[in-house]
Structures are given as C-alpha cells and as structure tokens.
PDB file of N, CA and C in Angstrom:
ATOM      1  N   UNK A   1      -9.957  -1.604 -30.608  1.00 48.00           N
ATOM      2  CA  UNK A   1      -8.184  -1.925 -30.965  1.00 48.00           C
ATOM      3  C   UNK A   1      -8.239  -3.761 -31.133  1.00 48.00           C
ATOM      4  N   UNK A   2      -7.874  -3.518 -32.525  1.00 52.00           N
ATOM      5  CA  UNK A   2      -7.269  -4.151 -33.372  1.00 52.00           C
ATOM      6  C   UNK A   2      -5.965  -4.993 -32.856  1.00 52.00           C
ATOM      7  N   UNK A   3      -6.065  -6.390 -33.103  1.00 54.00           N
ATOM      8  CA  UNK A   3      -4.630  -6.917 -33.281  1.00 54.00           C
ATOM      9  C   UNK A   3      -3.262  -6.126 -33.606  1.00 54.00           C
ATOM     10  N   UNK A   4      -3.769  -5.707 -34.551  1.00 57.00           N
ATOM     11  CA  UNK A   4      -2.080  -4.669 -35.608  1.00 57.00           C
ATOM     12  C   UNK A   4      -2.249  -3.903 -35.263  1.00 57.00           C
ATOM     13  N   UNK A   5      -2.605  -3.535 -33.634  1.00 68.00           N
ATOM     14  CA  UNK A   5      -2.451  -2.339 -33.328  1.00 68.00           C
ATOM     15  C   UNK A   5      -1.908  -2.702 -31.540  1.00 68.00           C
ATOM     16  N   UNK A   6      -2.051  -4.140 -31.303  1.00 67.00           N
ATOM     17  CA  UNK A   6      -1.429  -4.263 -29.612  1.00 67.00           C
ATOM     18  C   UNK A   6      -0.209  -3.229 -30.264  1.00 67.00           C
ATOM     19  N   UNK A   7       0.548  -4.060 -30.541  1.00 83.00           N
ATOM     20  CA  UNK A   7       2.479  -3.612 -30.563  1.00 83.00           C
ATOM     21  C   UNK A   7       2.706  -1.763 -30.336  1.00 83.00           C
ATOM     22  N   UNK A   8       1.412  -0.735 -30.179  1.00 92.00           N
ATOM     23  CA  UNK A   8       1.222   0.481 -30.582  1.00 92.00           C
ATOM     24  C   UNK A   8       1.068   0.392 -28.826  1.00 92.00           C
ATOM     25  N   UNK A   9       0.976  -0.080 -27.523  1.00 94.00           N
ATOM     26  CA  UNK A   9       0.944  -0.317 -26.560  1.00 94.00           C
ATOM     27  C   UNK A   9       1.549  -1.448 -25.675  1.00 94.00           C
ATOM     28  N   UNK A  10       2.133  -0.705 -24.751  1.00 94.00           N
ATOM     29  CA  UNK A  10       2.546  -1.434 -23.794  1.00 94.00           C
ATOM     30  C   UNK A  10       2.234  -1.281 -22.060  1.00 94.00           C
ATOM     31  N   UNK A  11       1.895  -2.738 -21.771  1.00 95.00           N
ATOM     32  CA  UNK A  11       0.834  -2.880 -20.819  1.00 95.00           C
ATOM     33  C   UNK A  11       1.514  -3.147 -19.243  1.00 95.00           C
ATOM     34  N   UNK A  12       1.564  -2.162 -17.877  1.00 96.00           N
ATOM     35  CA  UNK A  12       1.689  -2.399 -17.006  1.00 96.00           C
ATOM     36  C   UNK A  12       1.000  -2.879 -16.138  1.00 96.00           C
ATOM     37  N   UNK A  13       1.855  -3.470 -15.147  1.00 96.00           N
ATOM     38  CA  UNK A  13       0.816  -4.096 -13.627  1.00 96.00           C
ATOM     39  C   UNK A  13       1.456  -2.833 -12.305  1.00 96.00           C
ATOM     40  N   UNK A  14       0.457  -2.699 -11.736  1.00 94.00           N
ATOM     41  CA  UNK A  14       0.607  -1.818 -10.885  1.00 94.00           C
ATOM     42  C   UNK A  14      -0.355  -2.257 -10.164  1.00 94.00           C
ATOM     43  N   UNK A  15       0.681  -2.589  -8.667  1.00 93.00           N
ATOM     44  CA  UNK A  15      -0.195  -3.476  -7.155  1.00 93.00           C
ATOM     45  C   UNK A  15      -0.408  -1.966  -6.271  1.00 93.00           C
ATOM     46  N   UNK A  16      -2.388  -2.016  -6.439  1.00 92.00           N
ATOM     47  CA  UNK A  16      -2.627  -1.510  -5.595  1.00 92.00           C
ATOM     48  C   UNK A  16      -3.077  -1.789  -4.002  1.00 92.00           C
ATOM     49  N   UNK A  17      -3.214  -3.558  -3.831  1.00 94.00           N
ATOM     50  CA  UNK A  17      -3.258  -3.678  -2.806  1.00 94.00           C
ATOM     51  C   UNK A  17      -1.695  -4.799  -2.176  1.00 94.00           C
ATOM     52  N   UNK A  18      -1.063  -4.336  -1.648  1.00 94.00           N
ATOM     53  CA  UNK A  18       0.279  -5.612  -1.244  1.00 94.00           C
ATOM     54  C   UNK A  18      -0.091  -6.577  -0.615  1.00 94.00           C
ATOM     55  N   UNK A  19       0.149  -7.575  -1.303  1.00 95.00           N
ATOM     56  CA  UNK A  19       0.046  -9.471  -0.915  1.00 95.00           C
ATOM     57  C   UNK A  19       0.068  -9.618   0.430  1.00 95.00           C
ATOM     58  N   UNK A  20      -0.730 -10.272   1.832  1.00 96.00           N
ATOM     59  CA  UNK A  20      -0.563 -10.402   2.362  1.00 96.00           C
ATOM     60  C   UNK A  20      -0.601 -12.226   3.186  1.00 96.00           C
ATOM     61  N   UNK A  21      -0.060 -12.283   4.115  1.00 97.00           N
ATOM     62  CA  UNK A  21       0.047 -13.757   4.456  1.00 97.00           C
ATOM     63  C   UNK A  21      -1.060 -14.371   3.917  1.00 97.00           C
ATOM     64  N   UNK A  22      -2.448 -14.179   4.524  1.00 96.00           N
ATOM     65  CA  UNK A  22      -4.239 -14.369   3.726  1.00 96.00           C
ATOM     66  C   UNK A  22      -4.122 -14.074   2.597  1.00 96.00           C
ATOM     67  N   UNK A  23      -3.924 -13.363   1.315  1.00 95.00           N
ATOM     68  CA  UNK A  23      -4.593 -12.557   0.311  1.00 95.00           C
ATOM     69  C   UNK A  23      -3.517 -12.295  -1.021  1.00 95.00           C
ATOM     70  N   UNK A  24      -3.454 -12.032  -1.383  1.00 95.00           N
ATOM     71  CA  UNK A  24      -2.606 -12.312  -2.943  1.00 95.00           C
ATOM     72  C   UNK A  24      -2.047 -11.052  -2.637  1.00 95.00           C
ATOM     73  N   UNK A  25      -2.021 -10.039  -3.949  1.00 95.00           N
ATOM     74  CA  UNK A  25      -2.033  -8.906  -3.743  1.00 95.00           C
ATOM     75  C   UNK A  25      -2.310  -8.790  -5.072  1.00 95.00           C
ATOM     76  N   UNK A  26      -3.540  -7.203  -5.042  1.00 96.00           N
ATOM     77  CA  UNK A  26      -4.382  -7.469  -6.030  1.00 96.00           C
ATOM     78  C   UNK A  26      -3.711  -6.030  -7.236  1.00 96.00           C
ATOM     79  N   UNK A  27      -4.085  -5.955  -8.315  1.00 96.00           N
ATOM     80  CA  UNK A  27      -3.162  -5.765  -9.533  1.00 96.00           C
ATOM     81  C   UNK A  27      -4.556  -4.726  -9.994  1.00 96.00           C
ATOM     82  N   UNK A  28      -3.574  -3.813 -10.727  1.00 95.00           N
ATOM     83  CA  UNK A  28      -4.589  -2.776 -11.746  1.00 95.00           C
ATOM     84  C   UNK A  28      -3.354  -3.208 -12.985  1.00 95.00           C
ATOM     85  N   UNK A  29      -4.188  -3.550 -14.187  1.00 96.00           N
ATOM     86  CA  UNK A  29      -3.292  -2.635 -15.411  1.00 96.00           C
ATOM     87  C   UNK A  29      -3.308  -1.407 -16.207  1.00 96.00           C
ATOM     88  N   UNK A  30      -2.925  -1.004 -16.346  1.00 94.00           N
ATOM     89  CA  UNK A  30      -2.543   0.419 -17.279  1.00 94.00           C
ATOM     90  C   UNK A  30      -1.483   0.144 -18.728  1.00 94.00           C
ATOM     91  N   UNK A  31      -2.409   1.095 -19.156  1.00 95.00           N
ATOM     92  CA  UNK A  31      -1.712   0.271 -20.237  1.00 95.00           C
ATOM     93  C   UNK A  31      -1.107   1.624 -21.169  1.00 95.00           C
ATOM     94  N   UNK A  32      -0.280   1.744 -21.018  1.00 96.00           N
ATOM     95  CA  UNK A  32       0.318   3.283 -21.758  1.00 96.00           C
ATOM     96  C   UNK A  32       0.724   3.754 -23.995  1.00 96.00           C
ATOM     97  N   UNK A  33       0.131   4.097 -24.398  1.00 96.00           N
ATOM     98  CA  UNK A  33       1.011   4.605 -26.173  1.00 96.00           C
ATOM     99  C   UNK A  33       1.953   4.382 -26.508  1.00 96.00           C
ATOM    100  N   UNK A  34       2.755   3.839 -26.845  1.00 95.00           N
ATOM    101  CA  UNK A  34       4.208   4.323 -28.057  1.00 95.00           C
ATOM    102  C   UNK A  34       4.132   5.446 -28.451  1.00 95.00           C
ATOM    103  N   UNK A  35       4.860   6.413 -28.284  1.00 94.00           N
ATOM    104  CA  UNK A  35       5.405   7.569 -28.622  1.00 94.00           C
ATOM    105  C   UNK A  35       5.810   7.229 -30.223  1.00 94.00           C
ATOM    106  N   UNK A  36       4.899   7.651 -31.138  1.00 91.00           N
ATOM    107  CA  UNK A  36       5.648   8.020 -32.248  1.00 91.00           C
ATOM    108  C   UNK A  36       5.913   9.316 -33.125  1.00 91.00           C
ATOM    109  N   UNK A  37       5.944  10.113 -32.169  1.00 87.00           N
ATOM    110  CA  UNK A  37       5.922  11.140 -32.631  1.00 87.00           C
ATOM    111  C   UNK A  37       4.255  12.250 -33.169  1.00 87.00           C
ATOM    112  N   UNK A  38       4.227  13.781 -33.620  1.00 87.00           N
ATOM    113  CA  UNK A  38       3.744  14.241 -33.324  1.00 87.00           C
ATOM    114  C   UNK A  38       3.141  15.823 -33.095  1.00 87.00           C
ATOM    115  N   UNK A  39       2.350  15.923 -33.378  1.00 88.00           N
ATOM    116  CA  UNK A  39       1.928  17.613 -32.585  1.00 88.00           C
ATOM    117  C   UNK A  39       2.548  18.225 -31.134  1.00 88.00           C
ATOM    118  N   UNK A  40       2.876  19.066 -30.700  1.00 87.00           N
ATOM    119  CA  UNK A  40       3.407  19.343 -29.736  1.00 87.00           C
ATOM    120  C   UNK A  40       2.044  19.123 -28.546  1.00 87.00           C
ATOM    121  N   UNK A  41       1.161  19.344 -28.717  1.00 92.00           N
ATOM    122  CA  UNK A  41      -0.415  19.023 -28.103  1.00 92.00           C
ATOM    123  C   UNK A  41      -0.018  17.593 -27.889  1.00 92.00           C
ATOM    124  N   UNK A  42       0.293  16.585 -28.416  1.00 92.00           N
ATOM    125  CA  UNK A  42       0.208  14.980 -28.675  1.00 92.00           C
ATOM    126  C   UNK A  42       1.593  14.842 -27.119  1.00 92.00           C
ATOM    127  N   UNK A  43       2.639  15.868 -28.094  1.00 88.00           N
ATOM    128  CA  UNK A  43       3.787  15.324 -26.674  1.00 88.00           C
ATOM    129  C   UNK A  43       3.489  15.630 -25.167  1.00 88.00           C
ATOM    130  N   UNK A  44       2.228  16.636 -25.003  1.00 90.00           N
ATOM    131  CA  UNK A  44       2.232  17.419 -24.069  1.00 90.00           C
ATOM    132  C   UNK A  44       1.145  16.213 -22.966  1.00 90.00           C
ATOM    133  N   UNK A  45       0.161  15.494 -23.665  1.00 94.00           N
ATOM    134  CA  UNK A  45      -0.419  14.660 -23.445  1.00 94.00           C
ATOM    135  C   UNK A  45       0.246  13.419 -23.034  1.00 94.00           C
ATOM    136  N   UNK A  46       1.069  12.881 -23.922  1.00 94.00           N
ATOM    137  CA  UNK A  46       2.196  11.501 -23.788  1.00 94.00           C
ATOM    138  C   UNK A  46       2.855  11.221 -22.313  1.00 94.00           C
ATOM    139  N   UNK A  47       3.032  12.858 -22.578  1.00 91.00           N
ATOM    140  CA  UNK A  47       3.953  12.943 -21.343  1.00 91.00           C
ATOM    141  C   UNK A  47       3.930  13.026 -20.443  1.00 91.00           C
ATOM    142  N   UNK A  48       2.711  13.805 -20.140  1.00 93.00           N
ATOM    143  CA  UNK A  48       1.530  13.835 -18.893  1.00 93.00           C
ATOM    144  C   UNK A  48       0.800  11.782 -18.119  1.00 93.00           C
ATOM    145  N   UNK A  49       1.280  11.006 -19.477  1.00 95.00           N
ATOM    146  CA  UNK A  49       0.398   9.988 -18.547  1.00 95.00           C
ATOM    147  C   UNK A  49       1.893   9.148 -18.529  1.00 95.00           C
ATOM    148  N   UNK A  50       3.236   9.468 -18.933  1.00 95.00           N
ATOM    149  CA  UNK A  50       4.303   9.121 -18.792  1.00 95.00           C
ATOM    150  C   UNK A  50       4.338   9.188 -16.907  1.00 95.00           C
ATOM    151  N   UNK A  51       4.404  10.578 -16.962  1.00 94.00           N
ATOM    152  CA  UNK A  51       4.463  10.301 -15.293  1.00 94.00           C
ATOM    153  C   UNK A  51       3.337  10.638 -14.919  1.00 94.00           C
ATOM    154  N   UNK A  52       2.679  10.292 -15.040  1.00 95.00           N
ATOM    155  CA  UNK A  52       1.663   9.512 -13.970  1.00 95.00           C
ATOM    156  C   UNK A  52       1.876   8.328 -13.431  1.00 95.00           C
ATOM    157  N   UNK A  53       2.178   7.747 -14.806  1.00 96.00           N
ATOM    158  CA  UNK A  53       2.686   5.654 -14.791  1.00 96.00           C
ATOM    159  C   UNK A  53       4.006   5.825 -14.324  1.00 96.00           C
ATOM    160  N   UNK A  54       5.270   6.766 -13.727  1.00 95.00           N
ATOM    161  CA  UNK A  54       6.107   6.470 -13.521  1.00 95.00           C
ATOM    162  C   UNK A  54       6.326   7.408 -12.135  1.00 95.00           C
ATOM    163  N   UNK A  55       5.020   8.016 -11.806  1.00 95.00           N
ATOM    164  CA  UNK A  55       4.666   8.681 -10.423  1.00 95.00           C
ATOM    165  C   UNK A  55       3.873   7.070  -9.911  1.00 95.00           C
ATOM    166  N   UNK A  56       2.855   6.591  -9.957  1.00 94.00           N
ATOM    167  CA  UNK A  56       1.640   4.959  -9.550  1.00 94.00           C
ATOM    168  C   UNK A  56       3.001   4.303  -9.218  1.00 94.00           C
ATOM    169  N   UNK A  57       3.821   3.638 -10.528  1.00 95.00           N
ATOM    170  CA  UNK A  57       5.164   2.532 -10.186  1.00 95.00           C
ATOM    171  C   UNK A  57       6.101   3.005  -9.348  1.00 95.00           C
ATOM    172  N   UNK A  58       6.403   4.160  -9.093  1.00 94.00           N
ATOM    173  CA  UNK A  58       7.774   5.195  -7.784  1.00 94.00           C
ATOM    174  C   UNK A  58       8.047   4.461  -8.637  1.00 94.00           C
ATOM    175  N   UNK A  59       8.766   5.261  -9.998  1.00 94.00           N
ATOM    176  CA  UNK A  59      10.881   4.548 -10.157  1.00 94.00           C
ATOM    177  C   UNK A  59      11.321   5.616 -10.029  1.00 94.00           C
ATOM    178  N   UNK A  60      12.545   5.253 -10.072  1.00 90.00           N
ATOM    179  CA  UNK A  60      13.747   5.838  -9.590  1.00 90.00           C
ATOM    180  C   UNK A  60      14.756   7.024 -10.899  1.00 90.00           C
ATOM    181  N   UNK A  61      14.495   7.877 -11.022  1.00 85.00           N
ATOM    182  CA  UNK A  61      14.707   8.432 -12.708  1.00 85.00           C
ATOM    183  C   UNK A  61      15.468   7.450 -13.581  1.00 85.00           C
ATOM    184  N   UNK A  62      16.833   6.416 -12.573  1.00 84.00           N
ATOM    185  CA  UNK A  62      16.749   5.433 -14.083  1.00 84.00           C
ATOM    186  C   UNK A  62      15.772   5.056 -14.691  1.00 84.00           C
ATOM    187  N   UNK A  63      15.270   3.980 -14.167  1.00 91.00           N
ATOM    188  CA  UNK A  63      14.387   3.531 -14.226  1.00 91.00           C
ATOM    189  C   UNK A  63      13.603   4.024 -15.313  1.00 91.00           C
ATOM    190  N   UNK A  64      12.965   5.567 -14.909  1.00 89.00           N
ATOM    191  CA  UNK A  64      12.069   6.670 -15.433  1.00 89.00           C
ATOM    192  C   UNK A  64      12.956   6.680 -16.959  1.00 89.00           C
ATOM    193  N   UNK A  65      14.311   6.963 -17.148  1.00 85.00           N
ATOM    194  CA  UNK A  65      14.734   7.408 -18.449  1.00 85.00           C
ATOM    195  C   UNK A  65      14.981   5.800 -19.361  1.00 85.00           C
ATOM    196  N   UNK A  66      15.394   4.806 -18.432  1.00 88.00           N
ATOM    197  CA  UNK A  66      14.579   3.264 -18.737  1.00 88.00           C
ATOM    198  C   UNK A  66      13.826   3.197 -19.245  1.00 88.00           C
ATOM    199  N   UNK A  67      12.580   3.483 -19.205  1.00 93.00           N
ATOM    200  CA  UNK A  67      10.937   3.046 -19.497  1.00 93.00           C
ATOM    201  C   UNK A  67      10.603   4.304 -21.135  1.00 93.00           C
ATOM    202  N   UNK A  68      11.580   5.254 -20.735  1.00 91.00           N
ATOM    203  CA  UNK A  68      10.756   6.797 -21.378  1.00 91.00           C
ATOM    204  C   UNK A  68      11.362   6.218 -23.198  1.00 91.00           C
ATOM    205  N   UNK A  69      13.106   5.584 -22.769  1.00 88.00           N
ATOM    206  CA  UNK A  69      13.411   5.352 -23.993  1.00 88.00           C
ATOM    207  C   UNK A  69      12.535   3.721 -24.985  1.00 88.00           C
ATOM    208  N   UNK A  70      12.460   2.865 -23.885  1.00 91.00           N
ATOM    209  CA  UNK A  70      11.458   1.879 -24.579  1.00 91.00           C
ATOM    210  C   UNK A  70       9.843   2.174 -25.432  1.00 91.00           C
ATOM    211  N   UNK A  71       9.720   3.645 -24.503  1.00 94.00           N
ATOM    212  CA  UNK A  71       8.382   3.298 -25.268  1.00 94.00           C
ATOM    213  C   UNK A  71       8.197   4.405 -25.969  1.00 94.00           C
ATOM    214  N   UNK A  72       9.529   5.565 -26.492  1.00 92.00           N
ATOM    215  CA  UNK A  72       9.409   6.460 -27.419  1.00 92.00           C
ATOM    216  C   UNK A  72       9.982   5.368 -28.839  1.00 92.00           C
ATOM    217  N   UNK A  73       9.384   5.841 -30.212  1.00 90.00           N
ATOM    218  CA  UNK A  73      10.325   4.751 -31.111  1.00 90.00           C
ATOM    219  C   UNK A  73      10.224   5.907 -32.560  1.00 90.00           C
ATOM    220  N   UNK A  74      10.822   5.649 -33.548  1.00 84.00           N
ATOM    221  CA  UNK A  74      10.399   6.409 -34.909  1.00 84.00           C
ATOM    222  C   UNK A  74      11.300   7.446 -35.170  1.00 84.00           C
ATOM    223  N   UNK A  75      11.069   8.475 -35.551  1.00 80.00           N
ATOM    224  CA  UNK A  75      13.028   9.720 -35.713  1.00 80.00           C
ATOM    225  C   UNK A  75      12.998  10.042 -34.049  1.00 80.00           C
ATOM    226  N   UNK A  76      12.762   9.885 -33.008  1.00 82.00           N
ATOM    227  CA  UNK A  76      13.448  10.380 -31.442  1.00 82.00           C
ATOM    228  C   UNK A  76      14.002   9.581 -30.594  1.00 82.00           C
ATOM    229  N   UNK A  77      13.742   8.308 -31.657  1.00 82.00           N
ATOM    230  CA  UNK A  77      14.424   7.474 -30.517  1.00 82.00           C
ATOM    231  C   UNK A  77      15.588   6.887 -29.842  1.00 82.00           C
ATOM    232  N   UNK A  78      16.822   7.526 -31.597  1.00 82.00           N
ATOM    233  CA  UNK A  78      18.003   7.432 -30.544  1.00 82.00           C
ATOM    234  C   UNK A  78      18.326   8.865 -30.174  1.00 82.00           C
ATOM    235  N   UNK A  79      17.653   9.893 -30.264  1.00 81.00           N
ATOM    236  CA  UNK A  79      18.275  10.754 -29.896  1.00 81.00           C
ATOM    237  C   UNK A  79      17.815  11.321 -28.396  1.00 81.00           C
ATOM    238  N   UNK A  80      16.407  10.646 -28.533  1.00 78.00           N
ATOM    239  CA  UNK A  80      16.360  10.506 -26.182  1.00 78.00           C
ATOM    240  C   UNK A  80      16.729   9.343 -25.907  1.00 78.00           C
ATOM    241  N   UNK A  81      17.468   8.075 -25.920  1.00 80.00           N
ATOM    242  CA  UNK A  81      18.250   7.182 -25.757  1.00 80.00           C
ATOM    243  C   UNK A  81      19.556   8.126 -25.509  1.00 80.00           C
ATOM    244  N   UNK A  82      19.260   8.506 -26.515  1.00 81.00           N
ATOM    245  CA  UNK A  82      21.454   9.276 -26.438  1.00 81.00           C
ATOM    246  C   UNK A  82      21.676  10.127 -25.299  1.00 81.00           C
ATOM    247  N   UNK A  83      20.139  11.025 -24.903  1.00 79.00           N
ATOM    248  CA  UNK A  83      20.280  11.997 -23.935  1.00 79.00           C
ATOM    249  C   UNK A  83      19.408  11.965 -22.541  1.00 79.00           C
ATOM    250  N   UNK A  84      18.984  10.723 -22.588  1.00 76.00           N
ATOM    251  CA  UNK A  84      18.680   9.973 -21.664  1.00 76.00           C
ATOM    252  C   UNK A  84      20.035   9.305 -21.005  1.00 76.00           C
ATOM    253  N   UNK A  85      21.180   8.443 -21.439  1.00 77.00           N
ATOM    254  CA  UNK A  85      22.085   8.194 -20.647  1.00 77.00           C
ATOM    255  C   UNK A  85      22.879   9.059 -20.256  1.00 77.00           C
ATOM    256  N   UNK A  86      22.722  10.271 -21.515  1.00 80.00           N
ATOM    257  CA  UNK A  86      23.926  10.976 -21.085  1.00 80.00           C
ATOM    258  C   UNK A  86      24.126  12.165 -19.587  1.00 80.00           C
ATOM    259  N   UNK A  87      21.949  11.997 -19.104  1.00 78.00           N
ATOM    260  CA  UNK A  87      21.881  12.529 -18.587  1.00 78.00           C
ATOM    261  C   UNK A  87      21.826  11.854 -16.914  1.00 78.00           C
ATOM    262  N   UNK A  88      21.680  10.184 -17.381  1.00 76.00           N
ATOM    263  CA  UNK A  88      22.200   9.578 -16.271  1.00 76.00           C
ATOM    264  C   UNK A  88      23.465   9.222 -15.432  1.00 76.00           C
ATOM    265  N   UNK A  89      24.053   9.564 -16.985  1.00 82.00           N
ATOM    266  CA  UNK A  89      25.597   9.237 -16.955  1.00 82.00           C
ATOM    267  C   UNK A  89      26.444  10.667 -15.965  1.00 82.00           C
ATOM    268  N   UNK A  90      25.301  11.810 -16.290  1.00 82.00           N
ATOM    269  CA  UNK A  90      25.991  13.760 -15.689  1.00 82.00           C
ATOM    270  C   UNK A  90      25.359  13.847 -14.627  1.00 82.00           C
ATOM    271  N   UNK A  91      24.135  12.420 -13.970  1.00 81.00           N
ATOM    272  CA  UNK A  91      23.920  13.008 -12.546  1.00 81.00           C
ATOM    273  C   UNK A  91      22.592  13.488 -12.640  1.00 81.00           C
ATOM    274  N   UNK A  92      22.018  14.329 -13.468  1.00 78.00           N
ATOM    275  CA  UNK A  92      20.615  14.923 -13.978  1.00 78.00           C
ATOM    276  C   UNK A  92      19.678  13.533 -13.495  1.00 78.00           C
ATOM    277  N   UNK A  93      19.112  14.602 -13.052  1.00 75.00           N
ATOM    278  CA  UNK A  93      17.196  13.891 -12.281  1.00 75.00           C
ATOM    279  C   UNK A  93      16.525  13.592 -13.324  1.00 75.00           C
ATOM    280  N   UNK A  94      15.777  13.144 -13.458  1.00 70.00           N
ATOM    281  CA  UNK A  94      14.736  12.786 -14.679  1.00 70.00           C
ATOM    282  C   UNK A  94      13.781  14.100 -14.928  1.00 70.00           C
ATOM    283  N   UNK A  95      13.437  14.392 -13.663  1.00 73.00           N
ATOM    284  CA  UNK A  95      12.763  16.441 -14.151  1.00 73.00           C
ATOM    285  C   UNK A  95      13.229  17.550 -14.987  1.00 73.00           C
ATOM    286  N   UNK A  96      15.289  17.538 -14.450  1.00 73.00           N
ATOM    287  CA  UNK A  96      16.175  17.845 -15.224  1.00 73.00           C
ATOM    288  C   UNK A  96      15.870  17.655 -16.576  1.00 73.00           C
ATOM    289  N   UNK A  97      16.253  16.236 -16.693  1.00 69.00           N
ATOM    290  CA  UNK A  97      15.949  15.842 -18.313  1.00 69.00           C
ATOM    291  C   UNK A  97      15.130  15.659 -18.658  1.00 69.00           C
ATOM    292  N   UNK A  98      14.181  15.800 -17.922  1.00 66.00           N
ATOM    293  CA  UNK A  98      12.604  15.362 -19.220  1.00 66.00           C
ATOM    294  C   UNK A  98      11.912  17.251 -19.487  1.00 66.00           C
ATOM    295  N   UNK A  99      12.674  18.059 -18.514  1.00 63.00           N
ATOM    296  CA  UNK A  99      11.723  19.463 -18.857  1.00 63.00           C
ATOM    297  C   UNK A  99      12.828  20.064 -19.278  1.00 63.00           C
TER     298      UNK A  99
END
C-alpha cells in the first residue's frame, strides 16, 4: 500500500485491555477501506467489515450512522448521509436503516 492510497483507509483504535493504575491500556489498530462503490458483493463484504468494527467499538446507533457517512464516498455519499440523518431523526435503529 503506497502513500497515494493512504486516504483510501481510516484507522480506528480498539482498546483490548483497559488501563489500570499499574498499566496503560492495551490497544489494537483496525483499518477499514472507505466504500466508493462497486458490486453487490463488494457492498456485502464491506458492510460486514463495518458491522464488525461497529460491534467491536461498541457504537450507538447514532455513532454508527455518523461513521457510516464518514466512510462512504462517491455517488452514494449524499444519499447515505440524508438517509442516515432521516433514520436517526425518525428514531429508527441502525439495523432498521442499514438493512
């Protein structure tokens, strides 16, 4: 992966072991590629990775929607942003919106 492709990915930090009085937190880094379109198979693969990330991070529905919008680029970006905002404002769960 060269430097020109760094903006294709977003890196998240996961806390694997919380900090204690005696030791700092242990963390792991997880990269996810931004979704810029593709086939249905590409979407299914990417959305599975996104759901795994959201579960590991313990995101609320609002955090999932915010991060989803941040990770989608291209033709879908505006459409997903509007749909996510409407879902949050309408009280839909992320799973209702996402599926």
